[in-house]
Short mmCIF file of C-alpha atoms and ligand atoms in Angstrom, two decimals:
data_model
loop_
_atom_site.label_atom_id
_atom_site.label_comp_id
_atom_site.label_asym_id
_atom_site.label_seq_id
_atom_site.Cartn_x
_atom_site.Cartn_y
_atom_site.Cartn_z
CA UNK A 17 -33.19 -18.53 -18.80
CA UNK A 18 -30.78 -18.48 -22.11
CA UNK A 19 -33.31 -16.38 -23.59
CA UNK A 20 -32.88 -13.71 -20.99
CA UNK A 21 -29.29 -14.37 -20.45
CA UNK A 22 -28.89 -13.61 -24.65
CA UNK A 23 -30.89 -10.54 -24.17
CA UNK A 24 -28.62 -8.89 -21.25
CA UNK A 25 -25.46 -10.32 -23.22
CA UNK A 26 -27.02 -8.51 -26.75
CA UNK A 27 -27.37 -5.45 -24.55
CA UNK A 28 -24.30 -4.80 -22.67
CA UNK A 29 -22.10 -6.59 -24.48
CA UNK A 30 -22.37 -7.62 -27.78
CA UNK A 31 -23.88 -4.07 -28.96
CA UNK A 32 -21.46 -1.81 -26.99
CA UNK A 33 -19.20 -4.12 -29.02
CA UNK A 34 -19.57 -3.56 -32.27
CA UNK A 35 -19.60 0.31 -31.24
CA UNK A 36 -16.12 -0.44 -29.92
CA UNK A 37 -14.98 -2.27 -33.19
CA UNK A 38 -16.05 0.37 -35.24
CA UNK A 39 -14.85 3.04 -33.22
CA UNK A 40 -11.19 0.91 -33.73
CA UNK A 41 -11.63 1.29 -37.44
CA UNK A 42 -12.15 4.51 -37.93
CA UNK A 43 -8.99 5.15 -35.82
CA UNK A 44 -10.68 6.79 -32.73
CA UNK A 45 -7.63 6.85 -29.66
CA UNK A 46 -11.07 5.91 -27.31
CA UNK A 47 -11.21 2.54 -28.55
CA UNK A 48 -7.35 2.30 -28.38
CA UNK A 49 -7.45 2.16 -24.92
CA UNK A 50 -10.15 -0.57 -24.26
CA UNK A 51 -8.80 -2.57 -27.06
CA UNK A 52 -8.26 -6.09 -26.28
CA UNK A 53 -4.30 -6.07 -27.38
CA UNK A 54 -3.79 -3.00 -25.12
CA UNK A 55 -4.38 -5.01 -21.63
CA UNK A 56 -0.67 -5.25 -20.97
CA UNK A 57 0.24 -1.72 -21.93
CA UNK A 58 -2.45 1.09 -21.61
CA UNK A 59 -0.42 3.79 -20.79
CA UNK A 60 0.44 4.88 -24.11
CA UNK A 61 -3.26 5.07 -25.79
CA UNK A 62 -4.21 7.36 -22.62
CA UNK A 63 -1.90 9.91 -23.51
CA UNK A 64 -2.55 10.05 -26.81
CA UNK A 65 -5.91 10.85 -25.64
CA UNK A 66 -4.90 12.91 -23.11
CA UNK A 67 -2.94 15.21 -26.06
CA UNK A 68 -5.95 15.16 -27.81
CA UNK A 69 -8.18 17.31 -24.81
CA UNK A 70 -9.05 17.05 -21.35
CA UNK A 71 -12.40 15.23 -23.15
CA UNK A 72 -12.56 13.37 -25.79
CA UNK A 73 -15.57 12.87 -28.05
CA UNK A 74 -15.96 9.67 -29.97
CA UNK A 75 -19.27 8.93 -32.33
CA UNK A 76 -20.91 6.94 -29.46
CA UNK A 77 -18.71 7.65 -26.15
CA UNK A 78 -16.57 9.89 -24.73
CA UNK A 79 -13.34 9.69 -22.79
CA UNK A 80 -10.80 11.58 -20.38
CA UNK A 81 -7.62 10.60 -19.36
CA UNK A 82 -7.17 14.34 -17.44
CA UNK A 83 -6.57 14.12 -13.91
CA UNK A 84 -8.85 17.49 -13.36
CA UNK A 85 -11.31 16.34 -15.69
CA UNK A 86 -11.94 12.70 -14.39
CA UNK A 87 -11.74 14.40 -10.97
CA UNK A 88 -14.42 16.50 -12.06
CA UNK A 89 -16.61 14.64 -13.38
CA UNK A 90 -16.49 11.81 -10.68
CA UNK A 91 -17.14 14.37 -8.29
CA UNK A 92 -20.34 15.90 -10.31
CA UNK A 93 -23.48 15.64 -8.87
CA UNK A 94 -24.46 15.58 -12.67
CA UNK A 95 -22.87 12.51 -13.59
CA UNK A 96 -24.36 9.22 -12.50
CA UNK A 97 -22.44 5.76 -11.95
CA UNK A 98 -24.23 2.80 -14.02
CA UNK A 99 -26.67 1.40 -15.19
CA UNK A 100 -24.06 -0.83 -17.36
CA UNK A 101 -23.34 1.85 -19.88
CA UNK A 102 -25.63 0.84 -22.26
CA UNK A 103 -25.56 4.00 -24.76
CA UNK A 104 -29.32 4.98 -24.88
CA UNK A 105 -31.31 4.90 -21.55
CA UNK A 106 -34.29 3.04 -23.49
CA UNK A 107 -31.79 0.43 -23.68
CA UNK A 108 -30.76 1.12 -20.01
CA UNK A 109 -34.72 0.60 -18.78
CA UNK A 110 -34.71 -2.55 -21.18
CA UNK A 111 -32.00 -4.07 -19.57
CA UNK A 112 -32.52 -3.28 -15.84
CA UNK A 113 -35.82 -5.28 -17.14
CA UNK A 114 -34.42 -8.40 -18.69
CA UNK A 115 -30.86 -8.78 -15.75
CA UNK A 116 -31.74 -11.37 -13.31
CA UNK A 117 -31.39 -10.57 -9.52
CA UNK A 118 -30.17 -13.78 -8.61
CA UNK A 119 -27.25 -13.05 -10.80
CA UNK A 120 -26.70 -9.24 -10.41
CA UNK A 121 -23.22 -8.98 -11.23
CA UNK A 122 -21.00 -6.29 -9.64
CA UNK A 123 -21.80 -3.33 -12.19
CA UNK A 124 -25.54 -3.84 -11.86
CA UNK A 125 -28.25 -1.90 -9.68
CA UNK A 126 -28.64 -1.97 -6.94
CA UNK A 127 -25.18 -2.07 -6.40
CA UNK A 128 -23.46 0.39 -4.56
CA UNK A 129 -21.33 0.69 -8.28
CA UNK A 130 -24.36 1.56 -9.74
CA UNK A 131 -26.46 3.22 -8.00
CA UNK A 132 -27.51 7.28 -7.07
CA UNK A 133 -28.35 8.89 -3.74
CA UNK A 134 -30.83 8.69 -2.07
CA UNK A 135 -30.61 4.97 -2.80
CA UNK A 136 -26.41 4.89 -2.71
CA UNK A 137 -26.67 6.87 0.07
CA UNK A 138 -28.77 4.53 2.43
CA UNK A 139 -27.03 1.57 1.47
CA UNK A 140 -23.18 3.04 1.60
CA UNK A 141 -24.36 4.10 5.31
CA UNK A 142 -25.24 0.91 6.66
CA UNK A 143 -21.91 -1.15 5.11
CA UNK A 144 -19.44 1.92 5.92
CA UNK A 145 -19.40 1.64 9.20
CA UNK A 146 -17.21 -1.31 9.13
CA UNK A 147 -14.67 0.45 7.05
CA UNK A 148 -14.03 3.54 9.25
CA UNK A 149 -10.71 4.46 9.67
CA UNK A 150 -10.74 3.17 13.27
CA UNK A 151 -12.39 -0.08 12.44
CA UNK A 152 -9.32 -0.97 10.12
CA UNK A 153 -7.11 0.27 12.64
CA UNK A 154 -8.07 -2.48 14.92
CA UNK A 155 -7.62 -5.02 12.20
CA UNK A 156 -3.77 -4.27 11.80
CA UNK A 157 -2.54 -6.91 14.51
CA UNK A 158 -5.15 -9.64 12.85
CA UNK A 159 -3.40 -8.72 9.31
CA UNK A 160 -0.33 -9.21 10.65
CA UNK A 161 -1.22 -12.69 11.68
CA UNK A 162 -2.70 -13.68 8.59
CA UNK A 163 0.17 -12.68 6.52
CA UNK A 164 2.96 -14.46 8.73
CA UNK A 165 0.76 -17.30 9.48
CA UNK A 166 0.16 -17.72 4.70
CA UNK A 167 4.24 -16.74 4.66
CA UNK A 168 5.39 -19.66 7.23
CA UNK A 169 3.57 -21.92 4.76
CA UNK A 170 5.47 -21.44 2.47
CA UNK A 171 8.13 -21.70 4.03
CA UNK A 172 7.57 -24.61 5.76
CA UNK A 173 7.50 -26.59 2.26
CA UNK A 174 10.52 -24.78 1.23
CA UNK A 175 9.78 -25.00 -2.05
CA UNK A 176 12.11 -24.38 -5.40
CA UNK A 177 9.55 -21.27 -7.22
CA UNK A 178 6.07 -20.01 -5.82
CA UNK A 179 3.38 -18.54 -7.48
CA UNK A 180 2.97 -15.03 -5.06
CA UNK A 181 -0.89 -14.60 -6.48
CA UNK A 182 -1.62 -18.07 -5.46
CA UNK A 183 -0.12 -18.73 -2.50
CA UNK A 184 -0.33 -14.92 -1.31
CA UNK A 185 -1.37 -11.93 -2.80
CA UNK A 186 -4.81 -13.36 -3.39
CA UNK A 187 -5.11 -15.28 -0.62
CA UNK A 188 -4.86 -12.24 2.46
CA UNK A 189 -7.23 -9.90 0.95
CA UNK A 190 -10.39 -12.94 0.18
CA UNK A 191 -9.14 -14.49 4.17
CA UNK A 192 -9.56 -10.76 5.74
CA UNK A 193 -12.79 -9.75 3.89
CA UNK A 194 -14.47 -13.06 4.46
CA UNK A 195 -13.73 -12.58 8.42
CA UNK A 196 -15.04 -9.09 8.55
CA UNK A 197 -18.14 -10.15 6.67
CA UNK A 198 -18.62 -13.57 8.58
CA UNK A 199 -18.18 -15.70 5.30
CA UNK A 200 -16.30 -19.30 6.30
CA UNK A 201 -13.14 -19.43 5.66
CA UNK A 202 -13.37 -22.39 4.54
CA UNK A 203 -15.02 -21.15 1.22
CA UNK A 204 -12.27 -18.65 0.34
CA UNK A 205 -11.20 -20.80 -2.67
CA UNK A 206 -14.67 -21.18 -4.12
CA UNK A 207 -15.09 -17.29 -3.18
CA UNK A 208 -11.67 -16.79 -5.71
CA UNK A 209 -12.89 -19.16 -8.71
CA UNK A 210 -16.25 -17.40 -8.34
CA UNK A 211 -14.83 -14.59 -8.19
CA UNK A 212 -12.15 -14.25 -10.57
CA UNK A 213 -15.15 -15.03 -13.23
CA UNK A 214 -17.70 -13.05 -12.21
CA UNK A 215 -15.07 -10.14 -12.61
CA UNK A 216 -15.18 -10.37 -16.35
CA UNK A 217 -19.34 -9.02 -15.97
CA UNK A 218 -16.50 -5.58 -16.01
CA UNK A 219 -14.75 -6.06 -19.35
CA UNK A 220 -16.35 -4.25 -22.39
CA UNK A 221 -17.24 -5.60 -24.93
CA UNK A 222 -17.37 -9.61 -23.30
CA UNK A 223 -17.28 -12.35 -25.33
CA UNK A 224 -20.65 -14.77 -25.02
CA UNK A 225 -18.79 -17.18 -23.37
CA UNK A 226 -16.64 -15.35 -20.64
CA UNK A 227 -20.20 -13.66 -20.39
CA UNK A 228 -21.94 -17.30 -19.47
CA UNK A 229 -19.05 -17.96 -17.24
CA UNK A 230 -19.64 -14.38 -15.44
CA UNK A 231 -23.25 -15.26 -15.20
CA UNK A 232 -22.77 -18.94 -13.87
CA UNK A 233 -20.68 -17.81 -11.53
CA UNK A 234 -22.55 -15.08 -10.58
CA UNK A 235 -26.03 -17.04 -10.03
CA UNK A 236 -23.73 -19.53 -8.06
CA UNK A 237 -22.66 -16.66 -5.80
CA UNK A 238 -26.07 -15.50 -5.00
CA UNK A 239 -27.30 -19.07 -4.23
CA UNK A 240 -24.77 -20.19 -1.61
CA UNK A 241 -25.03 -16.74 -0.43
CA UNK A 242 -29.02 -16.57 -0.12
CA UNK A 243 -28.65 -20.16 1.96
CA UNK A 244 -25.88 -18.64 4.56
CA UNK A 245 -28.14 -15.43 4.96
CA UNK A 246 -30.75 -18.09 5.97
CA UNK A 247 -27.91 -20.05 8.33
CA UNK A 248 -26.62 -16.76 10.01
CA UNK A 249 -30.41 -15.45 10.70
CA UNK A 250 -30.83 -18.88 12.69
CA UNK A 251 -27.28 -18.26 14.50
CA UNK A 252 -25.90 -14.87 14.31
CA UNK A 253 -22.34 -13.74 14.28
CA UNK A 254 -20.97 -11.03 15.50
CA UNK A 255 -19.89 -9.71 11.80
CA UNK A 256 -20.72 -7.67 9.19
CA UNK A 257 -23.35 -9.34 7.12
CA UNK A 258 -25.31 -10.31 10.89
CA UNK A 259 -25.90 -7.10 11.09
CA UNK A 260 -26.99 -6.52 7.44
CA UNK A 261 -29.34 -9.27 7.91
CA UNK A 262 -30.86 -7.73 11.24
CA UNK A 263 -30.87 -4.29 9.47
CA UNK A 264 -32.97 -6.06 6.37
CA UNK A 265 -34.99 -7.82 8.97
CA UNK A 266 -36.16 -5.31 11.59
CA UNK A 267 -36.56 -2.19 8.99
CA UNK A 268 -37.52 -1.72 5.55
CA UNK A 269 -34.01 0.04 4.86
CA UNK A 270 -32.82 -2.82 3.14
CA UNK A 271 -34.43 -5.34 0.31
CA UNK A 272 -33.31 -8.42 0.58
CA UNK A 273 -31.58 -8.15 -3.66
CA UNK A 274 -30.24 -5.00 -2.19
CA UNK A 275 -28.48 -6.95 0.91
CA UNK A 276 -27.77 -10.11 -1.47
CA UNK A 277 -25.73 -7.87 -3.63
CA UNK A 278 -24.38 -5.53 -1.93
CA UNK A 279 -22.82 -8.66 0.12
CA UNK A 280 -21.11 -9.77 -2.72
CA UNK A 281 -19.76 -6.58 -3.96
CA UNK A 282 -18.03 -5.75 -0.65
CA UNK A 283 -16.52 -9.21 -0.48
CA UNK A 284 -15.75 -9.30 -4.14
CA UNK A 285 -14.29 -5.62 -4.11
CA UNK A 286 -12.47 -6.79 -1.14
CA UNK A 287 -10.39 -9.33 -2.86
CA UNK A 288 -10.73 -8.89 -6.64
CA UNK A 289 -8.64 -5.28 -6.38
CA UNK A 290 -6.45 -5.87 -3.75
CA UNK A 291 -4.65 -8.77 -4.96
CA UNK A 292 -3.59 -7.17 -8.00
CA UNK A 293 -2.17 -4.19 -5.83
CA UNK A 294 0.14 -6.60 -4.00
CA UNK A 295 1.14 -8.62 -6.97
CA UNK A 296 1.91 -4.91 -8.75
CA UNK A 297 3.76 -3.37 -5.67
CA UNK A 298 6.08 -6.84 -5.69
CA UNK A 299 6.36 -6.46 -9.73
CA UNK A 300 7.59 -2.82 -9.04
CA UNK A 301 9.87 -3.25 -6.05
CA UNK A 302 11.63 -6.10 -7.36
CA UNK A 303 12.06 -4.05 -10.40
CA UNK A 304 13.42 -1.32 -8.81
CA UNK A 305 15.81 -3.22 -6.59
CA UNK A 306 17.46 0.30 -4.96
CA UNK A 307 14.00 1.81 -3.48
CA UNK A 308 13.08 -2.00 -1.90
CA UNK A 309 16.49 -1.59 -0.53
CA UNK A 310 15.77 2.05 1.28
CA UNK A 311 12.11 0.54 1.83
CA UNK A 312 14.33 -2.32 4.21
CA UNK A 313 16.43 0.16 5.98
CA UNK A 314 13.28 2.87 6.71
CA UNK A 315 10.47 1.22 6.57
CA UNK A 316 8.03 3.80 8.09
CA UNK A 317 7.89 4.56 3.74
CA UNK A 318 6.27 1.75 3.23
CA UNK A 319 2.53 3.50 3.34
CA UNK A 320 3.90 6.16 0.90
CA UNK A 321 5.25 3.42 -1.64
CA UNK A 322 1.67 1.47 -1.68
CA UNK A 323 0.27 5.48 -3.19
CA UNK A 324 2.90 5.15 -5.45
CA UNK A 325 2.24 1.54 -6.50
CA UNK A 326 -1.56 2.40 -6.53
CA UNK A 327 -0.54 5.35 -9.02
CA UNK A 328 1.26 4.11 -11.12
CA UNK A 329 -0.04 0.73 -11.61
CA UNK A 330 -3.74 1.21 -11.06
CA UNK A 331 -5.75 -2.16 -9.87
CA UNK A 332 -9.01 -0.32 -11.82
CA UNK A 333 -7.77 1.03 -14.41
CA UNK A 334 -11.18 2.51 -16.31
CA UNK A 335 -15.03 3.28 -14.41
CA UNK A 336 -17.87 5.05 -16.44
CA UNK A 337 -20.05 8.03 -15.95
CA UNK A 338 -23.17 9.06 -17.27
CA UNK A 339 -24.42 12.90 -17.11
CA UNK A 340 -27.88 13.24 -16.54
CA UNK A 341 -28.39 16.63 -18.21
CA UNK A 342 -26.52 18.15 -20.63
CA UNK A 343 -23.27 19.45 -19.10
CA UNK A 344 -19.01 20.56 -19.68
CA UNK A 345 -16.18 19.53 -18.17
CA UNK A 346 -12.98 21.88 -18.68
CA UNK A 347 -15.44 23.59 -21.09
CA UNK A 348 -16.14 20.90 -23.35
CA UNK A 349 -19.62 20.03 -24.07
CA UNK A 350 -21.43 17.08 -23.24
CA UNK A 351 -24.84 15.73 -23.76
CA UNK A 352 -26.76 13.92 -21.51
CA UNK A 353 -27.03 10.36 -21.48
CA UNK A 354 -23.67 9.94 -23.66
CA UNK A 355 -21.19 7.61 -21.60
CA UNK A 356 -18.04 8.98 -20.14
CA UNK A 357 -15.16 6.58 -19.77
CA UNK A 358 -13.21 7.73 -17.04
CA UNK A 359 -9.56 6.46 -17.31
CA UNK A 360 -8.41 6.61 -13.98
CA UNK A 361 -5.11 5.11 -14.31
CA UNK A 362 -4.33 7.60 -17.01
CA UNK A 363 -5.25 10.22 -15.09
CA UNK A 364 -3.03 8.64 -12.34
CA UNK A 365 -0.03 9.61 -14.94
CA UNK A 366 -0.70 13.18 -16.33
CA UNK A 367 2.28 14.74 -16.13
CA UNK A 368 0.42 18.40 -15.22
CA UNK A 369 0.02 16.76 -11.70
CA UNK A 370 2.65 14.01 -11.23
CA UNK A 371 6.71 14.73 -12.61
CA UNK A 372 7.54 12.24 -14.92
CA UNK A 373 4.92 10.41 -14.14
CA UNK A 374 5.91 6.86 -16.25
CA UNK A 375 8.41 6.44 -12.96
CA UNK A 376 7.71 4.42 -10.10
CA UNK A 377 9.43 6.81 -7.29
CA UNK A 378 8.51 5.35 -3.86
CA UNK A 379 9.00 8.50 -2.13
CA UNK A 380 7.10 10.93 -4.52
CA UNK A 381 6.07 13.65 -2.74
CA UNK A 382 2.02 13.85 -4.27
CA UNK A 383 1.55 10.00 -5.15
CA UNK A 384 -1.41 10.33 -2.95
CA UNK A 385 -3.16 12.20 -5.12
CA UNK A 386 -4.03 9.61 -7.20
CA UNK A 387 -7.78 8.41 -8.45
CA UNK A 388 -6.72 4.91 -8.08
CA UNK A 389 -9.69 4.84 -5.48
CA UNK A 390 -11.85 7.01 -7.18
CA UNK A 391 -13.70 10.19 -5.80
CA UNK A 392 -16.64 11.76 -4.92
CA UNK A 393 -19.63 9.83 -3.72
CA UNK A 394 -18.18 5.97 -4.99
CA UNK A 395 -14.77 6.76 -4.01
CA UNK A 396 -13.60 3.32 -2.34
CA UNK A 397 -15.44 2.21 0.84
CA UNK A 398 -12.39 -0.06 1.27
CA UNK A 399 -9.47 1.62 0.77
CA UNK A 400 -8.23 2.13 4.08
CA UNK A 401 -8.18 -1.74 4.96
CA UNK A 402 -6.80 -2.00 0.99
CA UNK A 403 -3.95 -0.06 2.36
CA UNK A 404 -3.48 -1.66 5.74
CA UNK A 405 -3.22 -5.28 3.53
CA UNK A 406 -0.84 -4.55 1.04
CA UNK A 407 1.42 -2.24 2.71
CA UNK A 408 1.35 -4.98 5.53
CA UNK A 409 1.64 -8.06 2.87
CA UNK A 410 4.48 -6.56 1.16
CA UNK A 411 6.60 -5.61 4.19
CA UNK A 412 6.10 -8.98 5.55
CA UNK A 413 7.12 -10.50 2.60
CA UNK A 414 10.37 -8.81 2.06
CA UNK A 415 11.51 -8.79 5.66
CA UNK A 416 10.82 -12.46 5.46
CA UNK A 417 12.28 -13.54 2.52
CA UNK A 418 14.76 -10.64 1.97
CA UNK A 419 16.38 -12.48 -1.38
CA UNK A 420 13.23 -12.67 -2.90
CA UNK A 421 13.66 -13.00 -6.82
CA UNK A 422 11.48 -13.43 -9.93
CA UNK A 423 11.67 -17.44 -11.30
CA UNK A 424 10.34 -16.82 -14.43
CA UNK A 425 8.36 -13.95 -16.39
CA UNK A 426 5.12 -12.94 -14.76
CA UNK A 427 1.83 -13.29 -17.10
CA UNK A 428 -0.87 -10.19 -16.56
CA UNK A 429 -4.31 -11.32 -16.01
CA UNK A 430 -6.40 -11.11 -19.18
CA UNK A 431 -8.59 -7.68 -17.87
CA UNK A 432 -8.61 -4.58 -19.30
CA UNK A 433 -11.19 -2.92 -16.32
CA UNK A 434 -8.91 -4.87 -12.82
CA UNK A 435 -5.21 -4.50 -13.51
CA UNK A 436 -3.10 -7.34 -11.79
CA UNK A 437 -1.04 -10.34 -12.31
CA UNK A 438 -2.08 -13.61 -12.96
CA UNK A 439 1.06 -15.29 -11.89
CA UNK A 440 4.02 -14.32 -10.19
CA UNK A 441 6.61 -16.96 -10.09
CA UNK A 442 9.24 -16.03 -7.39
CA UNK A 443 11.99 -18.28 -5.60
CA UNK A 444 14.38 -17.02 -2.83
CA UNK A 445 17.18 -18.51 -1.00
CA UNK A 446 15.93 -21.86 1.94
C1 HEM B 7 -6.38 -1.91 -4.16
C2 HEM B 7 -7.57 -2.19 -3.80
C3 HEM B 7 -8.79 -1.46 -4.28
C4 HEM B 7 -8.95 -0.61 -5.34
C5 HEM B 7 -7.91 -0.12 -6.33
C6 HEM B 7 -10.34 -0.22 -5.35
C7 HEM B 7 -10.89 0.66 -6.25
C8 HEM B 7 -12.19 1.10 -6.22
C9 HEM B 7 -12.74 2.05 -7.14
C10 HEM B 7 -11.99 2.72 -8.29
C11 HEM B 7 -14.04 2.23 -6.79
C12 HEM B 7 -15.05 3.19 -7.43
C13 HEM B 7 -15.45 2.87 -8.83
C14 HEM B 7 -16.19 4.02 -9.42
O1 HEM B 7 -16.05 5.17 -8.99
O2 HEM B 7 -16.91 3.80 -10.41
C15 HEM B 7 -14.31 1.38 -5.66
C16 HEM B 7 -15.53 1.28 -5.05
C17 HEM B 7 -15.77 0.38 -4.04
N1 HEM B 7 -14.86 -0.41 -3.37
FE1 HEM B 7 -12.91 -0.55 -3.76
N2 HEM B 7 -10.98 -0.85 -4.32
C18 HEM B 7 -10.07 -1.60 -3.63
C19 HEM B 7 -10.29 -2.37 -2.51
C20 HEM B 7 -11.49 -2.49 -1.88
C21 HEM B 7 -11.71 -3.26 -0.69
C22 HEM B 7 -10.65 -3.98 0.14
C23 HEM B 7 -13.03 -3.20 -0.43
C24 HEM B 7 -13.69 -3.87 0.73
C25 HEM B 7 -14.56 -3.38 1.45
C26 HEM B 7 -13.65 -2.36 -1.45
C27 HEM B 7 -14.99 -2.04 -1.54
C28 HEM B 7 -15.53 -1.15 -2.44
C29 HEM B 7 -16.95 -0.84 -2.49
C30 HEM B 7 -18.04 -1.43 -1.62
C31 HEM B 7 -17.10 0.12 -3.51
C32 HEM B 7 -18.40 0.79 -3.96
C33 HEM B 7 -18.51 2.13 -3.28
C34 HEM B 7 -19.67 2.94 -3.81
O3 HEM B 7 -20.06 2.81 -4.98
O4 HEM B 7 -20.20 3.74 -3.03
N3 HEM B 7 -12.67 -1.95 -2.32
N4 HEM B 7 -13.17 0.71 -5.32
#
């Protein structure tokens, strides 16, 4: 198993890796922005690549930080999500060869992530239905109960500081997805440690050990899942992953890797991106003390704040595209097979769609039209119940505890793909 393990690591890692390094030595802006000391502050290695062209060639990848161009090429029928981004698609076959499927991570086929119609297509059917607008529209009251029910506990200690991610921010998003999928709730906190670990299977360039701590966690994942599959074919619920398992039963339109997986990416998507856009909104509001105060006298901005928070602060800040053919975008030549990096939270702040785009401005008139979701056929399956949580969590939060203050500095998590706090030590008047 180490064997195979090493082999996927060499692969998608550790090669991709020294590409990166060397791409930092000979100065290339690409690498700048997926560099590990740029985690906490991106912002300014997109627009140096932005200045340099609406695409950017490296020797190995290339990279846009354009809003029209990442639009573009997300939208593309030419341009394929995944596999991996491993630079050569000899390597790709090798590798979809050597990964495991009882420890698929998020990024590898077949999930949704990274996978092309008419595969994507007949899985995203089957799962979307629970995220229709109306669907998440009947979830609002059951939000609202989670959210008051998590903020009385805190209160009810009273205590001097508390960590928001913690106690909070991660803690709605994991309870609400594991309800609509029919995971116990019991299991949330094993669902977070997993989780947060099998997350790093995102980073570039992953270290062999946060790579066998991806993995373990992964393989653990797929185990307890494949035993409750087995538990809710005996006694179905009525949720989402029932009816998954009746669909994978009864017709041949689902494998049983393809329902394992794409399980775990729509509870793993469903916590993983949203806590990191409540612990940024809180960041920003408290930061900007005079739009939470306008927020708390009008609240119907609340929705319009979340785009801006989802703009400007991007929970994914980078995906990947790979044209099939040879192709341009805004007239630039690419070849086929060469990976795009598409930095969607730098295309979230060019300033030929957004004014001044480094400013959080809660009531910005276009904040919408950010790719913090994505577009085209992998734009977010959840981001109308990402929407309904944090806009929901946050409002809560402040109407509850309307002196709200930061206790100490707040520590990023150590990501460069998911963009989110680690800790957010706040403390308010008992
Ligand atoms: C703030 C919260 C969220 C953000 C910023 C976010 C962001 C994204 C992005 C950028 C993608 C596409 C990646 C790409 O194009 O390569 C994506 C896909 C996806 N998201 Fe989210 N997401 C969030 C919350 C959620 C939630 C709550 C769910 C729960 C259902 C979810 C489920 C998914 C799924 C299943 C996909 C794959 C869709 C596909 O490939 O067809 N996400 N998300």
């Amino acid at each position: 198993m180490i064997a195979r393990s090493a082999a996927v690591w060499a692969m998608k890692y550790a090669l991709p890796g020294v590409g990166l390094r060397a791409a930092a030595r000979r100065g290339e802006a690409i690498s700048l922005a997926v560099a590990p000391g740029i985690r906490h502050d991106p912002f300014p290695a997109y627009d140096a690549i932005r200045a340099q062209g609406p695409l950017v060639h490296g020797r190995f990848v290339s990279a846009t930080a354009s809003h029209s161009s990442a639009d573009a090429v997300l939208r593309s029928e030419v341009f394929r999500a995944g596999p991996t981004g491993a630079p050569f698609r000899a390597l790709d076959r090798l590798l979809s060869a050597a990964i495991d499927p009882r420890a698929l991570g998020p990024d590898d086929p077949p999930s949704l992530l990274a996978i092309a119609p008419p595969e994507h297509t007949r899985i995203r059917r089957l799962v979307s239905r629970a995220f229709t607008a109306r669907a998440i529209a009947a979830l609002s009251a059951r939000v609202q109960d989670l959210a008051h029910e998590m903020l009385d506990a805190i209160a009810a200690t009273k205590p001097a500081t508390f960590d928001l991610i913690d106690s909070y921010a991660a803690l709605l998003p994991v309870t609400v997805i594991s309800e609509i999928l029919g995971v116990p709730t019991q299991m949330r906190h094993q669902f977070l440690v997993w989780g947060n670990q099998a997350a790093l299977a995102l980073e570039p360039g992953l270290s062999w050990r946060d790579y066998r701590r991806a993995d373990a966690a992964a393989r653990n994942a797929h185990a307890w899942l494949d035993e409750h599959i087995d538990r809710l074919r005996r006694n179905p619920g009525d949720d989402l992953l029932s009816q998954l398992i009746q669909t994978a039963d009864e017709s041949d339109r689902l494998t049983h890797t393809e329902l394992r997986i794409t399980a775990l990416l729509v509870l793993g998507a469903g916590f993983e991106t949203t806590v990191n856009l409540i612990g940024n909104a809180v960041a920003l509001l408290l930061a900007h003390p005079d739009q939470l105060d306008r927020l708390q006298r009008d609240p119907t901005g609340w929705d319009n704040a979340i785009e801006e928070v989802l703009r400007l602060d991007s929970p994914v800040q980078i995906t990947l595209r790979i044209p099939n053919s040879d192709t341009e975008v805004a007239g630039v030549p690419v070849r086929g097979g060469r990976p795009v990096v598409v930095m969607l939270g730098g295309a979230n702040r060019d300033p030929d769609v957004f004014t001044d785009p480094h400013r959080f401005d809660s009531t910005r008139p276009n904040a919408r039209e950010h790719l913090a979701f994505s577009a085209g056929p992998h734009f977010c399956l959840g981001a109308q119940l990402a929407r309904l949580e944090a806009a929901t969590a946050a409002r809560a939060l402040f109407e509850r505890f309307p002196d709200l203050a930061l206790d100490d500095q707040p520590t990023r998590r150590d990501t460069r793909v998911l963009r989110g706090y680690q800790h957010l030590p706040l403390r308010t008047g008992w």
